[in-house]
mmCIF file of C-alpha atoms in Angstrom:
data_model
loop_
_atom_site.group_PDB
_atom_site.id
_atom_site.type_symbol
_atom_site.label_atom_id
_atom_site.label_comp_id
_atom_site.label_asym_id
_atom_site.label_seq_id
_atom_site.Cartn_x
_atom_site.Cartn_y
_atom_site.Cartn_z
ATOM 1 C CA MET N 242 -22.116 -13.822 45.804
ATOM 2 C CA PRO N 243 -20.015 -16.063 43.731
ATOM 3 C CA CYS N 244 -21.785 -14.666 40.253
ATOM 4 C CA GLU N 245 -20.395 -11.149 41.583
ATOM 5 C CA ALA N 246 -16.887 -12.491 42.668
ATOM 6 C CA SER N 247 -16.999 -13.553 39.201
ATOM 7 C CA ALA N 248 -17.925 -10.254 37.720
ATOM 8 C CA MET N 249 -15.234 -8.437 39.766
ATOM 9 C CA ALA N 250 -12.519 -10.765 38.525
ATOM 10 C CA LEU N 251 -13.413 -9.975 35.363
ATOM 11 C CA VAL N 252 -13.587 -6.365 35.893
ATOM 12 C CA PHE N 253 -10.090 -6.421 37.082
ATOM 13 C CA ALA N 254 -8.433 -8.682 34.369
ATOM 14 C CA GLY N 255 -10.793 -5.900 31.805
ATOM 15 C CA LYS N 256 -8.818 -2.894 33.750
ATOM 16 C CA ALA N 257 -5.236 -5.045 33.484
ATOM 17 C CA VAL N 258 -5.695 -5.779 29.670
ATOM 18 C CA ALA N 259 -6.509 -2.215 29.190
ATOM 19 C CA THR N 260 -3.612 -0.837 31.229
ATOM 20 C CA ALA N 261 -1.233 -2.597 29.159
ATOM 21 C CA ALA N 262 -3.001 -2.412 26.148
ATOM 22 C CA ILE N 263 -2.982 1.678 26.549
ATOM 23 C CA SER N 264 1.211 1.101 27.435
ATOM 24 C CA PHE N 265 1.582 -1.354 24.184
ATOM 25 C CA TRP N 266 0.022 1.319 21.975
ATOM 26 C CA ILE N 267 2.069 4.124 23.508
ATOM 27 C CA ASN N 268 5.149 2.171 23.014
ATOM 28 C CA LYS N 269 4.732 1.043 19.224
ATOM 29 C CA ALA N 270 3.514 4.816 18.254
ATOM 30 C CA PHE N 271 7.083 5.899 19.620
ATOM 31 C CA THR N 272 8.912 3.322 18.286
ATOM 32 C CA TYR N 273 7.067 4.898 14.787
ATOM 33 C CA LEU N 274 8.005 8.375 15.360
ATOM 34 C CA LYS N 275 11.220 7.543 16.313
ATOM 35 C CA GLU N 276 11.839 5.692 13.421
ATOM 36 C CA TYR N 277 10.508 8.569 10.890
ATOM 37 C CA LYS N 278 12.654 10.688 13.194
ATOM 38 C CA VAL N 279 9.451 13.252 14.534
ATOM 39 C CA GLU N 280 11.684 16.058 16.147
ATOM 40 C CA GLY N 281 10.246 16.575 19.932
ATOM 41 C CA ILE N 282 8.601 13.656 20.770
ATOM 42 C CA GLU N 283 10.959 12.443 23.860
ATOM 43 C CA ASP N 284 8.619 14.928 25.602
ATOM 44 C CA ILE N 285 5.819 14.192 24.974
ATOM 45 C CA LYS N 286 6.739 10.389 25.210
ATOM 46 C CA ASN N 287 7.985 11.330 28.940
ATOM 47 C CA ARG N 288 4.397 12.854 29.762
ATOM 48 C CA LEU N 289 2.351 10.159 28.535
ATOM 49 C CA LEU N 290 4.053 7.921 30.626
ATOM 50 C CA GLN N 291 3.971 9.869 33.715
ATOM 51 C CA SER N 292 0.352 10.022 33.222
ATOM 52 C CA MET N 293 0.222 6.168 32.846
ATOM 53 C CA PRO N 294 -0.200 5.679 36.826
ATOM 54 C CA LYS N 295 -2.310 8.548 36.881
ATOM 55 C CA ILE N 296 -4.547 6.346 34.247
ATOM 56 C CA GLN N 297 -3.973 3.414 36.070
ATOM 57 C CA VAL N 298 -5.351 4.549 39.637
ATOM 58 C CA VAL N 299 -8.570 5.609 37.812
ATOM 59 C CA LEU N 300 -9.271 2.317 36.450
ATOM 60 C CA ASP N 301 -8.256 0.163 39.434
ATOM 61 C CA ILE N 302 -10.609 2.662 41.620
ATOM 62 C CA VAL N 303 -13.745 2.918 38.884
ATOM 63 C CA ASN N 304 -16.516 -0.127 38.464
ATOM 64 C CA PRO N 305 -17.165 -0.304 35.142
ATOM 65 C CA ARG N 306 -20.968 -1.253 35.910
ATOM 66 C CA TYR N 307 -21.452 2.047 37.690
ATOM 67 C CA VAL N 308 -19.253 4.624 35.882
ATOM 68 C CA LYS N 309 -22.545 6.709 34.336
ATOM 69 C CA GLU N 310 -24.342 6.528 37.741
ATOM 70 C CA GLN N 311 -20.888 7.562 39.675
ATOM 71 C CA SER N 312 -19.896 10.531 37.600
ATOM 72 C CA SER N 313 -21.317 11.341 33.963
ATOM 73 C CA ALA N 314 -17.796 13.520 33.193
ATOM 74 C CA LEU N 315 -15.783 10.279 34.257
ATOM 75 C CA ASP N 316 -17.587 8.491 32.003
ATOM 76 C CA ALA N 317 -16.987 10.743 29.353
ATOM 77 C CA TRP N 318 -13.114 10.864 30.154
ATOM 78 C CA LEU N 319 -12.899 6.941 30.074
ATOM 79 C CA TRP N 320 -14.888 7.061 26.618
ATOM 80 C CA GLN N 321 -12.623 10.135 25.513
ATOM 81 C CA LEU N 322 -9.427 7.285 26.553
ATOM 82 C CA ARG N 323 -11.044 4.823 24.844
ATOM 83 C CA TYR N 324 -11.035 6.572 21.379
ATOM 84 C CA ALA N 325 -8.180 7.934 21.795
ATOM 85 C CA VAL N 326 -6.497 4.853 22.339
ATOM 86 C CA GLU N 327 -8.382 3.451 18.823
ATOM 87 C CA GLU N 328 -7.020 6.468 17.038
ATOM 88 C CA ALA N 329 -3.689 5.003 17.652
ATOM 89 C CA GLU N 330 -4.397 1.516 16.655
ATOM 90 C CA ASP N 331 -5.195 3.304 13.617
ATOM 91 C CA VAL N 332 -2.965 5.264 12.927
ATOM 92 C CA ILE N 333 -0.362 2.256 13.750
ATOM 93 C CA ASP N 334 -2.360 0.275 11.489
ATOM 94 C CA VAL N 335 -1.595 2.797 8.635
ATOM 95 C CA LEU N 336 1.615 3.560 9.152
ATOM 96 C CA GLU N 337 2.179 -0.735 9.440
ATOM 97 C CA TYR N 338 0.385 -0.557 6.068
ATOM 98 C CA TYR N 339 2.586 1.860 4.562
ATOM 99 C CA LYS N 340 5.820 0.162 5.757
ATOM 100 C CA LEU N 341 4.442 -3.443 4.345
ATOM 101 C CA LYS N 342 4.133 -1.650 0.997
ATOM 102 C CA GLU N 343 7.473 -0.561 0.825
ATOM 103 C CA MET N 344 8.920 -3.476 2.026
ATOM 104 C CA ALA N 345 6.693 -5.204 -0.607
ATOM 105 C CA LYS N 346 8.422 -2.856 -3.483
ATOM 106 C CA ASP N 347 11.610 -3.295 -2.226
ATOM 107 C CA HIS N 348 11.062 -6.863 -2.501
ATOM 108 C CA LYS N 349 10.291 -6.188 -6.186
ATOM 109 C CA LYS N 350 13.662 -5.021 -6.899
ATOM 110 C CA LEU N 351 15.635 -8.150 -4.749
ATOM 111 C CA ASP N 352 18.658 -9.925 -6.504
ATOM 112 C CA ILE N 353 17.877 -13.206 -5.785
ATOM 113 C CA THR N 354 21.737 -13.959 -6.973
ATOM 114 C CA CYS N 355 22.479 -15.521 -3.766
ATOM 115 C CA CYS N 356 19.424 -17.590 -3.192
ATOM 116 C CA CYS N 357 20.558 -18.866 -6.937
ATOM 117 C CA LYS N 358 23.658 -20.227 -6.380
ATOM 118 C CA GLU N 359 22.336 -22.226 -3.894
ATOM 119 C CA LEU N 360 20.234 -23.447 -6.022
ATOM 120 C CA GLU N 361 22.483 -24.362 -8.412
ATOM 121 C CA GLU N 362 24.634 -26.331 -5.888
ATOM 122 C CA LYS N 363 21.936 -28.448 -4.648
ATOM 123 C CA VAL N 364 19.889 -29.574 -7.988
ATOM 124 C CA GLY N 365 22.584 -28.461 -10.770
ATOM 125 C CA VAL N 366 21.160 -25.867 -13.905
ATOM 126 C CA ASN N 367 20.845 -28.246 -16.298
ATOM 127 C CA GLU N 368 20.146 -31.532 -14.258
ATOM 128 C CA SER N 369 16.387 -29.995 -13.420
ATOM 129 C CA PRO N 370 13.846 -29.161 -16.209
ATOM 130 C CA GLU N 371 12.061 -27.408 -13.107
ATOM 131 C CA TRP N 372 15.305 -24.891 -12.790
ATOM 132 C CA ASN N 373 15.282 -24.074 -16.574
ATOM 133 C CA ASN N 374 11.562 -23.268 -16.722
ATOM 134 C CA ILE N 375 11.228 -19.977 -15.263
ATOM 135 C CA SER N 376 8.121 -18.962 -16.413
ATOM 136 C CA HIS N 377 6.270 -18.638 -13.790
ATOM 137 C CA ILE N 378 8.242 -15.703 -12.087
ATOM 138 C CA ALA N 379 7.317 -12.365 -14.013
ATOM 139 C CA ARG N 380 11.226 -10.566 -13.287
ATOM 140 C CA VAL N 381 14.251 -12.346 -12.332
ATOM 141 C CA HIS N 382 18.578 -11.356 -12.552
ATOM 142 C CA ILE N 383 19.849 -14.461 -11.704
ATOM 143 C CA GLY N 384 23.874 -13.863 -11.706
ATOM 144 C CA ASP N 385 24.822 -12.006 -15.009
ATOM 145 C CA SER N 386 21.385 -13.185 -16.703
ATOM 146 C CA TYR N 387 18.243 -11.106 -16.601
ATOM 147 C CA PHE N 388 14.951 -13.029 -17.411
ATOM 148 C CA MET N 389 11.258 -11.430 -18.067
ATOM 149 C CA ASP N 390 8.411 -14.059 -18.302
ATOM 150 C CA GLY N 391 10.686 -16.597 -18.775
ATOM 151 C CA LYS N 392 12.506 -15.489 -21.437
ATOM 152 C CA LYS N 393 15.945 -13.714 -21.803
ATOM 153 C CA CYS N 394 16.613 -10.378 -21.797
ATOM 154 C CA SER N 395 19.077 -7.539 -21.260
ATOM 155 C CA GLU N 396 19.238 -5.522 -18.286
ATOM 156 C CA GLU N 397 17.535 -2.378 -19.773
ATOM 157 C CA THR N 398 14.820 -4.358 -20.917
ATOM 158 C CA LEU N 399 14.278 -5.073 -17.455
ATOM 159 C CA ASP N 400 14.563 -2.061 -15.973
ATOM 160 C CA ARG N 401 12.294 -0.441 -18.396
ATOM 161 C CA GLN N 402 9.454 -2.870 -17.391
ATOM 162 C CA GLN N 403 9.692 -2.354 -13.701
#
């Protein structure tokens, strides 16, 4: 009997996690859809949110150990639900990848003037040999000066190389 009780506790925990995960992915997906200004998403979101209590009821009632024996249609539906959640995760992963890629691209264009001014105040430009050696930085814009591969260059040269 104790083994069955612990198994039931795991089933209950799994159901709670499943519902939380589904809600998480729905909210995350709609955050991205809103960010990308997809039209007509409010209706879809409302329908999904209205369906969540129905999904919760099914997850509460179903004993996963006996689903196939109880109903092959229910088993098929649960697998479809699982695949839908996994697909949503995959789509969100792709969106996050492209968002990070864009952020990285924007980061390359970042003007680091403010950071450099703070360092100049703390260290002093001419007092620190490390400060003057910027050869480890491929391209940098400091104040009115431009550097590429550690050598001073014009803004046009820096822009051409980007």
